[in-house]
Coordinates of C-alpha atoms in Angstrom, one line a residue:
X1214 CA 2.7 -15.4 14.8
X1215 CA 5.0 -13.1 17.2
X1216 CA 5.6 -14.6 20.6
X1217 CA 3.3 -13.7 23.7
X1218 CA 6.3 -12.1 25.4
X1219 CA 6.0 -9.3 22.8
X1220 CA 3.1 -8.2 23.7
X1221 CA 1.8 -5.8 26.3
X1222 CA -1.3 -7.1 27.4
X1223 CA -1.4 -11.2 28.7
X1224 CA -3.7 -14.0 28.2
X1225 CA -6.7 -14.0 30.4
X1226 CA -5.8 -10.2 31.6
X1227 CA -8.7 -7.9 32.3
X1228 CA -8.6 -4.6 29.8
X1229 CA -9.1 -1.6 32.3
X1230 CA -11.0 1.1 30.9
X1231 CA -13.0 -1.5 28.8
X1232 CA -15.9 -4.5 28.9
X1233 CA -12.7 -7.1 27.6
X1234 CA -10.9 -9.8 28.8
X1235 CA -7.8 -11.3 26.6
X1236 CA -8.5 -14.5 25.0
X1237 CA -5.2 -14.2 22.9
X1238 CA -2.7 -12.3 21.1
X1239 CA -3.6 -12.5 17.0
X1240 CA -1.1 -10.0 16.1
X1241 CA 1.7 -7.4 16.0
X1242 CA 2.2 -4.8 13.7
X1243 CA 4.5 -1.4 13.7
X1244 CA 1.8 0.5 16.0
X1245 CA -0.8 -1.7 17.0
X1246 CA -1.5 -5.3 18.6
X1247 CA -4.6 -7.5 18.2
X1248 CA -5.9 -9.6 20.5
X1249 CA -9.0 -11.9 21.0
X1250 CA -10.5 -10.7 23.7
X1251 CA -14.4 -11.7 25.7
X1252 CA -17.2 -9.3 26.2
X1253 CA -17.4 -10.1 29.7
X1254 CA -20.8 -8.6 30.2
X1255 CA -22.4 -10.0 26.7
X1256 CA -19.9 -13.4 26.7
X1257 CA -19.3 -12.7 22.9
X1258 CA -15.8 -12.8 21.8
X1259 CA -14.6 -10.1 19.5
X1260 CA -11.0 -8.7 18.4
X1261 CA -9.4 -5.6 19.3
X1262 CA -6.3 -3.1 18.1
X1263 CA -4.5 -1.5 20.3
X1264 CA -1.6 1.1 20.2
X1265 CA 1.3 -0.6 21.4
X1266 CA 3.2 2.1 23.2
X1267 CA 1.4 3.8 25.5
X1268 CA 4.0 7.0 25.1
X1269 CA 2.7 7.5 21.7
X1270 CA -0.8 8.1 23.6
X1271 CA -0.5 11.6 22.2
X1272 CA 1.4 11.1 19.3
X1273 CA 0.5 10.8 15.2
X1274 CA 0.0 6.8 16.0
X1275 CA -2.8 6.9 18.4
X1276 CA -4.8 9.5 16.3
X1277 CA -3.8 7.1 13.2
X1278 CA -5.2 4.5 15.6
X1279 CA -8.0 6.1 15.8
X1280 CA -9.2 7.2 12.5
X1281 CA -8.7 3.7 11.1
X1282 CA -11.6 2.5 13.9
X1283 CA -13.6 5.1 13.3
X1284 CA -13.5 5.0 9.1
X1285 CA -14.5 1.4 9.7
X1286 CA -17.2 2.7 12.3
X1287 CA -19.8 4.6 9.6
X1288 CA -19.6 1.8 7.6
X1289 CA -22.2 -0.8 7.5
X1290 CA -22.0 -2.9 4.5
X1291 CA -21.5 -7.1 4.5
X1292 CA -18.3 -6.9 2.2
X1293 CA -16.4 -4.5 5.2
X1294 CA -15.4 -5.8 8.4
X1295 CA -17.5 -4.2 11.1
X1296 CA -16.0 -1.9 14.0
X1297 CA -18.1 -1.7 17.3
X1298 CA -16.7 0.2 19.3
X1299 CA -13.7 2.5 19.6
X1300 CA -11.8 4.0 23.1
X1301 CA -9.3 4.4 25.5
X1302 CA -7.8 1.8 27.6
X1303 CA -6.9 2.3 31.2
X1304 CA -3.5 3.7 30.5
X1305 CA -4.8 6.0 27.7
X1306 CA -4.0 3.7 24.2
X1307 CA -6.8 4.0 22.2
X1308 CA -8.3 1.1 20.9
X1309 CA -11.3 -0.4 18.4
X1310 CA -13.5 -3.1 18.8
X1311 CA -14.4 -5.5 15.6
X1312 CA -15.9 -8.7 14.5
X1313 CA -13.4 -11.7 14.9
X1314 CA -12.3 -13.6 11.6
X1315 CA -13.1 -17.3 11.0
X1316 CA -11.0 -18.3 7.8
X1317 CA -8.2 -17.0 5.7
X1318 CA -7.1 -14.0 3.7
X1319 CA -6.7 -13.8 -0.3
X1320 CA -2.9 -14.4 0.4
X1321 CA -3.5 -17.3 2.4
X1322 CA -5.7 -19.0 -0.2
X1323 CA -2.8 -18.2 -2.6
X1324 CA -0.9 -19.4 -0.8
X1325 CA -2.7 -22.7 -0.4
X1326 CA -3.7 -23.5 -4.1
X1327 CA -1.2 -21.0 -5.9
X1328 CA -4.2 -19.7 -8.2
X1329 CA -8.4 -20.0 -8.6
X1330 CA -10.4 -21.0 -11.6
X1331 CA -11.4 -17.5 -13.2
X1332 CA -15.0 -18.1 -12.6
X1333 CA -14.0 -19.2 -8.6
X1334 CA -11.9 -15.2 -8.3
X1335 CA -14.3 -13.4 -10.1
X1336 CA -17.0 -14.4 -8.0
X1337 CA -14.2 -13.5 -4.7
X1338 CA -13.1 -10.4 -6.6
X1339 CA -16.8 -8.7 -7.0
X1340 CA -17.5 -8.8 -3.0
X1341 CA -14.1 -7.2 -2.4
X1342 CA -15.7 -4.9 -5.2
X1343 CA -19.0 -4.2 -3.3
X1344 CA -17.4 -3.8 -0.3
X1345 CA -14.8 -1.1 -1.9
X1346 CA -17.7 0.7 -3.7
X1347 CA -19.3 1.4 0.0
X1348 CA -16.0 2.6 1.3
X1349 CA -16.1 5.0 -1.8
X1350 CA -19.4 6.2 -1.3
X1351 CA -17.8 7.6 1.8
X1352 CA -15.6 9.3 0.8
X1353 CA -12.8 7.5 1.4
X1354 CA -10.1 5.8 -0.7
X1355 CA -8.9 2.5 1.1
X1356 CA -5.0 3.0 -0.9
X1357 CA -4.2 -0.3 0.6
X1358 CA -6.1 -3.1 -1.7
X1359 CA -4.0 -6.6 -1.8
X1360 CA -4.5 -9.9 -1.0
X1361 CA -3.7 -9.3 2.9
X1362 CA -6.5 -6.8 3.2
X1363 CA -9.3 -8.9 1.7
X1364 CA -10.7 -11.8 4.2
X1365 CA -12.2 -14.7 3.1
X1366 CA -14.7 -16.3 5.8
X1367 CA -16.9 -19.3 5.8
X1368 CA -18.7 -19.8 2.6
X1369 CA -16.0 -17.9 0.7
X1370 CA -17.9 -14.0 1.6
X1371 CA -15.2 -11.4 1.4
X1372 CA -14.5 -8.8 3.5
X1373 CA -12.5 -5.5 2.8
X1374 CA -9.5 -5.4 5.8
X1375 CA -7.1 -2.9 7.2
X1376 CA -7.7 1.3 6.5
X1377 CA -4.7 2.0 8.0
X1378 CA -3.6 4.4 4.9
X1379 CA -7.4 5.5 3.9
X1380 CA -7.5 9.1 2.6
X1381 CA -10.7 10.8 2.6
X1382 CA -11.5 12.3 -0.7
X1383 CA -13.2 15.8 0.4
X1384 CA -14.2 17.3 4.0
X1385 CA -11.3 17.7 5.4
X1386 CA -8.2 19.2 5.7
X1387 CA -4.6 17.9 5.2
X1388 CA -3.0 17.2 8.0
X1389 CA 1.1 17.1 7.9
X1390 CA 1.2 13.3 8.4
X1391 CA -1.1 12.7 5.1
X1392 CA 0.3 15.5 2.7
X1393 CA 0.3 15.1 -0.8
X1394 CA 4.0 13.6 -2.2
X1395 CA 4.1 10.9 0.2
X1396 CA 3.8 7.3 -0.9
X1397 CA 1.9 5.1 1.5
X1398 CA 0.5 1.8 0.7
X1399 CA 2.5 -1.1 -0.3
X1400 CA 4.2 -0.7 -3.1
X1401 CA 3.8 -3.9 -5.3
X1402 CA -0.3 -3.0 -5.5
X1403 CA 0.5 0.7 -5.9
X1404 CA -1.2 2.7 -8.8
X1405 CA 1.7 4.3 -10.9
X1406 CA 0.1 8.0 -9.6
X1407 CA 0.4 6.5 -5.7
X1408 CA 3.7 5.3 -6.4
X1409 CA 4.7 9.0 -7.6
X1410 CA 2.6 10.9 -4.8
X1411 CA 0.4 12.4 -6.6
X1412 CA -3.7 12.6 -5.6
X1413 CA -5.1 9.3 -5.7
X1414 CA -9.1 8.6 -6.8
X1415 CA -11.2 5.6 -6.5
X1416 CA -9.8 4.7 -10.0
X1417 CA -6.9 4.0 -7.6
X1418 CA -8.2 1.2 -5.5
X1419 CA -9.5 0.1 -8.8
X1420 CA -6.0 -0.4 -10.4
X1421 CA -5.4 -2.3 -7.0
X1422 CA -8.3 -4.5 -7.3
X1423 CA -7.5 -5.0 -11.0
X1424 CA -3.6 -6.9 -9.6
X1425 CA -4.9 -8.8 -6.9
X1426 CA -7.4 -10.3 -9.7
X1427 CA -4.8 -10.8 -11.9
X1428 CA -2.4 -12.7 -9.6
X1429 CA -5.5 -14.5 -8.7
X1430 CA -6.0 -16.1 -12.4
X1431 CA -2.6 -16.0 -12.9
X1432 CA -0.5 -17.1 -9.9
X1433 CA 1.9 -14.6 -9.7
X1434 CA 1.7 -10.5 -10.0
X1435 CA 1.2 -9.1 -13.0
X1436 CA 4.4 -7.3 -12.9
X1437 CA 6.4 -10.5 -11.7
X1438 CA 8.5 -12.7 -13.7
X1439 CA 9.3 -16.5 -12.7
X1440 CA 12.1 -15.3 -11.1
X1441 CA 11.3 -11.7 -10.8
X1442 CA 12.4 -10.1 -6.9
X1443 CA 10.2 -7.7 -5.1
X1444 CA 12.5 -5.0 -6.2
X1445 CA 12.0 -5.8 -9.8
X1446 CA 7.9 -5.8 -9.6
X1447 CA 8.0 -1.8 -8.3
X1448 CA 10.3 -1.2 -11.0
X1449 CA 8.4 -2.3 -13.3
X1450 CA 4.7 -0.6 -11.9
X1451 CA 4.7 2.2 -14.2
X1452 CA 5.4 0.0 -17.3
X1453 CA 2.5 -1.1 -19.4
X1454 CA 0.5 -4.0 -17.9
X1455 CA 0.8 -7.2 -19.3
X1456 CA -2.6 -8.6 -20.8
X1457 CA -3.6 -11.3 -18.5
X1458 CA -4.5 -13.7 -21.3
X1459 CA -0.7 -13.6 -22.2
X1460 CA -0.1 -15.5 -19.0
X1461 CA -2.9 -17.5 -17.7
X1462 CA -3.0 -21.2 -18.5
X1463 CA -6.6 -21.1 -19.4
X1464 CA -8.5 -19.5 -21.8
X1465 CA -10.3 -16.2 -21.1
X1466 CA -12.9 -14.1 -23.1
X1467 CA -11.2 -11.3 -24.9
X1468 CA -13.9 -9.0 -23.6
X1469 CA -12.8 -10.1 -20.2
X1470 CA -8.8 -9.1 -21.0
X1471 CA -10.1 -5.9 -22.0
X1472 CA -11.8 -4.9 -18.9
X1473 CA -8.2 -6.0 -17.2
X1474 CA -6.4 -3.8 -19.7
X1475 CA -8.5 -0.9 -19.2
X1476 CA -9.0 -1.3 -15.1
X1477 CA -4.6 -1.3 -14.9
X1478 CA -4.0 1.7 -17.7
X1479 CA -1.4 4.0 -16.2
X1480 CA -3.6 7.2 -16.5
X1481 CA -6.2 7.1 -13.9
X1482 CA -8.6 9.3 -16.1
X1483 CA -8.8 6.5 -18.5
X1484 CA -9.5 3.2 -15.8
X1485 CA -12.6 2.7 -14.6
X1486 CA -13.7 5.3 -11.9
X1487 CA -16.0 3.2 -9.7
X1488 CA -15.3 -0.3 -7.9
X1489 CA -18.6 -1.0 -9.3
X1490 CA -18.3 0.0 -12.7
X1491 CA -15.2 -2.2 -12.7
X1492 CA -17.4 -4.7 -11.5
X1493 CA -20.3 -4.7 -14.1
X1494 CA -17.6 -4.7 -16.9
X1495 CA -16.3 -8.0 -15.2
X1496 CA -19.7 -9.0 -15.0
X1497 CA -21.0 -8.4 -18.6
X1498 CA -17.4 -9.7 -20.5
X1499 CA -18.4 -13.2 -18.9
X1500 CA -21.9 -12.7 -20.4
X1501 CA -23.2 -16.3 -19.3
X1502 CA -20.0 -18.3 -19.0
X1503 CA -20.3 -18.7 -15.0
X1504 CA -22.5 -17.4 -13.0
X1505 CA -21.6 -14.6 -10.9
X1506 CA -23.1 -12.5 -7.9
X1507 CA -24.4 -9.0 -9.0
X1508 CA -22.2 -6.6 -6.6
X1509 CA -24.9 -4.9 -4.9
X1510 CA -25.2 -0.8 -5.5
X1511 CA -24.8 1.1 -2.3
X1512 CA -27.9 3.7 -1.3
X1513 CA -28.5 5.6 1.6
X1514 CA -25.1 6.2 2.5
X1515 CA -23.7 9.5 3.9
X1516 CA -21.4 11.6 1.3
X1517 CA -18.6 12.1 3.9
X1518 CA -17.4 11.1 7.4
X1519 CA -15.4 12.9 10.0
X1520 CA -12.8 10.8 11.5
X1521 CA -11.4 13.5 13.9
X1522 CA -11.0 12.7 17.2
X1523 CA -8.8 14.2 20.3
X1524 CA -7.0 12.2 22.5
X1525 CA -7.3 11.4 26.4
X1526 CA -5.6 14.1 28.2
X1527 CA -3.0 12.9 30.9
X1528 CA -3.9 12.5 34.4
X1529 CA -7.4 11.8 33.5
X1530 CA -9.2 9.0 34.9
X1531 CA -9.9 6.4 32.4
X1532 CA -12.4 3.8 34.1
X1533 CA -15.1 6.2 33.0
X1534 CA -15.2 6.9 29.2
X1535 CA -17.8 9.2 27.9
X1536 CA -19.7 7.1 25.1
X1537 CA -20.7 8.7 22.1
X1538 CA -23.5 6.6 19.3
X1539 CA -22.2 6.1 16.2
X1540 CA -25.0 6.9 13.1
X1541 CA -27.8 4.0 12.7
X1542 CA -26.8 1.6 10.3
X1543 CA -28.6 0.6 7.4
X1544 CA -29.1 -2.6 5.4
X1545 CA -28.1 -2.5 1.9
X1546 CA -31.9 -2.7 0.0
X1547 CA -30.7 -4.3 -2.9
X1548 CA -28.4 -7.0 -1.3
X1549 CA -30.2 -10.0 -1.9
X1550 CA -31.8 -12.5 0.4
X1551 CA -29.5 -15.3 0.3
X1552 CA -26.6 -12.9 0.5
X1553 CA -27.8 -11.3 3.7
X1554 CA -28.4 -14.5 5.0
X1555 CA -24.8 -16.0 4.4
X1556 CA -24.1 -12.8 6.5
X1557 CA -26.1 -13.9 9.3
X1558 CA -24.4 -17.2 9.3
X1559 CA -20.8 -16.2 9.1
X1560 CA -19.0 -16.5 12.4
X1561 CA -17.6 -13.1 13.6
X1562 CA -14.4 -11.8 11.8
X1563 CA -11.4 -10.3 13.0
X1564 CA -9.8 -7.7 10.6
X1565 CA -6.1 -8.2 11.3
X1566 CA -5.4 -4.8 10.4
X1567 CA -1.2 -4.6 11.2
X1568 CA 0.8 -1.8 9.1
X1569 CA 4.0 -2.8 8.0
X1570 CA 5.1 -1.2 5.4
X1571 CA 2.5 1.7 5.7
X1572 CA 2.2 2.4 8.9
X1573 CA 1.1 5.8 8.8
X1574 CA -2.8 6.6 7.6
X1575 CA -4.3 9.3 5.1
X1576 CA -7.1 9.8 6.4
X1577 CA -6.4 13.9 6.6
X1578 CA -8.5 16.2 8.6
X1579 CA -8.4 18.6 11.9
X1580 CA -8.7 17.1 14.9
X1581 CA -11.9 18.0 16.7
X1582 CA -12.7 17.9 20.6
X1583 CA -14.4 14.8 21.2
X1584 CA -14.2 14.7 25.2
X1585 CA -11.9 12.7 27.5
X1586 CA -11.9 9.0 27.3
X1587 CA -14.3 8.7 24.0
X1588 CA -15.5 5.5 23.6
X1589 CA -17.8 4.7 20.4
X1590 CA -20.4 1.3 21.0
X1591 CA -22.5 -0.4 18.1
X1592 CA -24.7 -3.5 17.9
X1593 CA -22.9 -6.8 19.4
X1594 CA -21.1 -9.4 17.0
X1595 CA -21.9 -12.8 17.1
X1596 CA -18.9 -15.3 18.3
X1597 CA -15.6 -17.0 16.1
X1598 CA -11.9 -16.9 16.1
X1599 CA -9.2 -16.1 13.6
X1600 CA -7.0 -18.5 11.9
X1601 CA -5.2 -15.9 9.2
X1602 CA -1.7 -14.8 10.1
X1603 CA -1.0 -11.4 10.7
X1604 CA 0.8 -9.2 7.6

């Protein structure tokens, strides 16, 4: 946890330009800060992101800002953490509103028990899967899968983190900050084609998804030796993967190492090109070994998003903002009863979404005139707090 000197806002501090008080810092990251913060006019307690610099309020980072909130904004799906609102604070950062986190992330529950029983990360693995599949029916690749990005909350639902370096697939145009031949992500869950800079897919997220499962069976990355050093695991990304059953302690359907072998093949073309193909294939190699959630099949959901957005112009008052509604949300028709209401139980999230490593986002287009002071405001979250630690 940084300490609170490092941050720019303080504890109990009013947020000009916005309905929030600070509760506490949750965060720090190369461009942004998170905090806990109140809805003074509702009482409910929320999280937001923050640029950190307000010199950068014109710069790449504040439309990076931005984009992230607002490619979390159009999505409405259980398995994705939930934006509410996205604006300007009083000295022109931007800033996004989102539900607060109660629990851990996949690394922290590594962390904690080293590895799951199969049946236990399988069951993990297909929400981050859902959730992935609805980003994707977007039109957006997330590029940024691991263990850090995927939240577990109370009753172990999952929740797709951090679209820092998204890149929309279509409908826009590429900006200079997300052209193609730059590697962003993090490198030890990079597809061999991300790691080169070439175009990524969903098949890329898939690959992605296809490591954090592995190192979730296995206890350590698939590309990781007893000993091995962060340096050695990129080195060895765009060797052949390792079949899983070669290193797990327990035993596995060979159908199952199959669908492994398959989702981490070098060539994109030849992986599975949908989080939720990936996900039946998991599905059916178990057959009726364990029991495991169907991921539910998104419908209804718009083919593309625009994630443009102009900055505050200096000088401009910023008490006012201008809000703008975001598209009506739907509820997933085929998510089932008991699912949805897990969803009404689970305490707000926070999605500690920090770059490190990546710090700069891929989510190309134009930027397009959205009026001084935009401000973006969705349905209210219900209350929690956060008790993962920031990437």
């Amino acid at each position: 946890m940084s300490k609170p000197s490092q941050f720019s806002l303080k504890e109990g501090a009013w947020i000009g330009g916005t309905p929030y008080r600070v509760v506490r810092p949750l965060g720090l990251g190369g461009m942004g800060e998170v905090y806990e913060v109140d809805h003074t006019r509702t009482g409910t307690r929320r999280a937001i992101k923050v640029l950190r610099d307000a010199k950068d309020v014109s710069g790449n980072a504040a439309v990076r800002l931005t984009r992230e909130g607002r490619a979390l904004a159009v999505i409405d799906h259980p398995h994705v953490v939930r934006v509410f609102e996205i604006g300007a604070i009083a000295d022109g950062r931007p800033y996004f509103a989102m539900q607060l986190l109660e629990g851990t992330t996949l690394r922290g529950l590594l962390a904690r028990e080293r590895k799951l029983a199969p049946a236990r990360a399988l069951r993990l693995m297909l929400q981050a899967l859902a959730g992935l599949q609805a980003v994707h029916e977007h039109g957006i690749v997330h590029r940024d899968v691991k263990p850090t990005n995927l939240f577990v909350c109370r009753g172990e639902m999952v929740k797709v983190l951090d679209f820092g370096v998204a890149k929309l697939l279509y409908g826009a145009t590429m900006s200079p900050s997300t052209a193609e031949g730059l590697v962003l992500g993090t490198m030890r869950y990079m597809a061999p084609e991300q790691l080169s800079g070439a175009p990524v897919s969903c098949a890329t997220d898939v690959y992605a998804s296809a490591l954090v499962l592995f190192e979730l069976i296995a206890g350590r990355h698939a590309f990781q030796g007893p000993k091995g050093s962060e340096a050695s695991v990129v080195a060895r990304l765009r060797e052949v993967a390792p079949r899983l059953s070669s290193v797990a302690d327990v035993p596995l359907p060979a159908a199952f190492d199959d669908v492994m072998a398959r989702a981490l093949d070098r060539n994109p073309a030849k992986r599975y090109q949908t989080a939720a193909a990936f996900a039946e294939a998991l599905r059916d190699s178990w057959g009726t070994r364990v029991v495991i959630e169907r991921v539910p099949r998104p419908s209804h959901l718009p083919r593309k998003v625009d994630l443009d957005w102009t900055s505050p112009s200096e000088g401009e008052d910023t008490a006012e903002a201008t809000r703008v509604w975001c598209p009506e949300r739907r509820v997933e028709p085929e998510m089932r009863p008991d699912a949805m209401l897990r969803l009404g139980m689970v305490a707000s999230i926070c999605s500690l979404v920090l770059g490190s490593i990546a710090v700069t986002v891929a989510i190309a287009g134009a930027l397009s005139h959205a009026g001084p002071r935009s401000r973006i405001e969705l349905p209210q979250a219900p209350a929690g707090h956060l008790t993962g630690a920031p990437r």
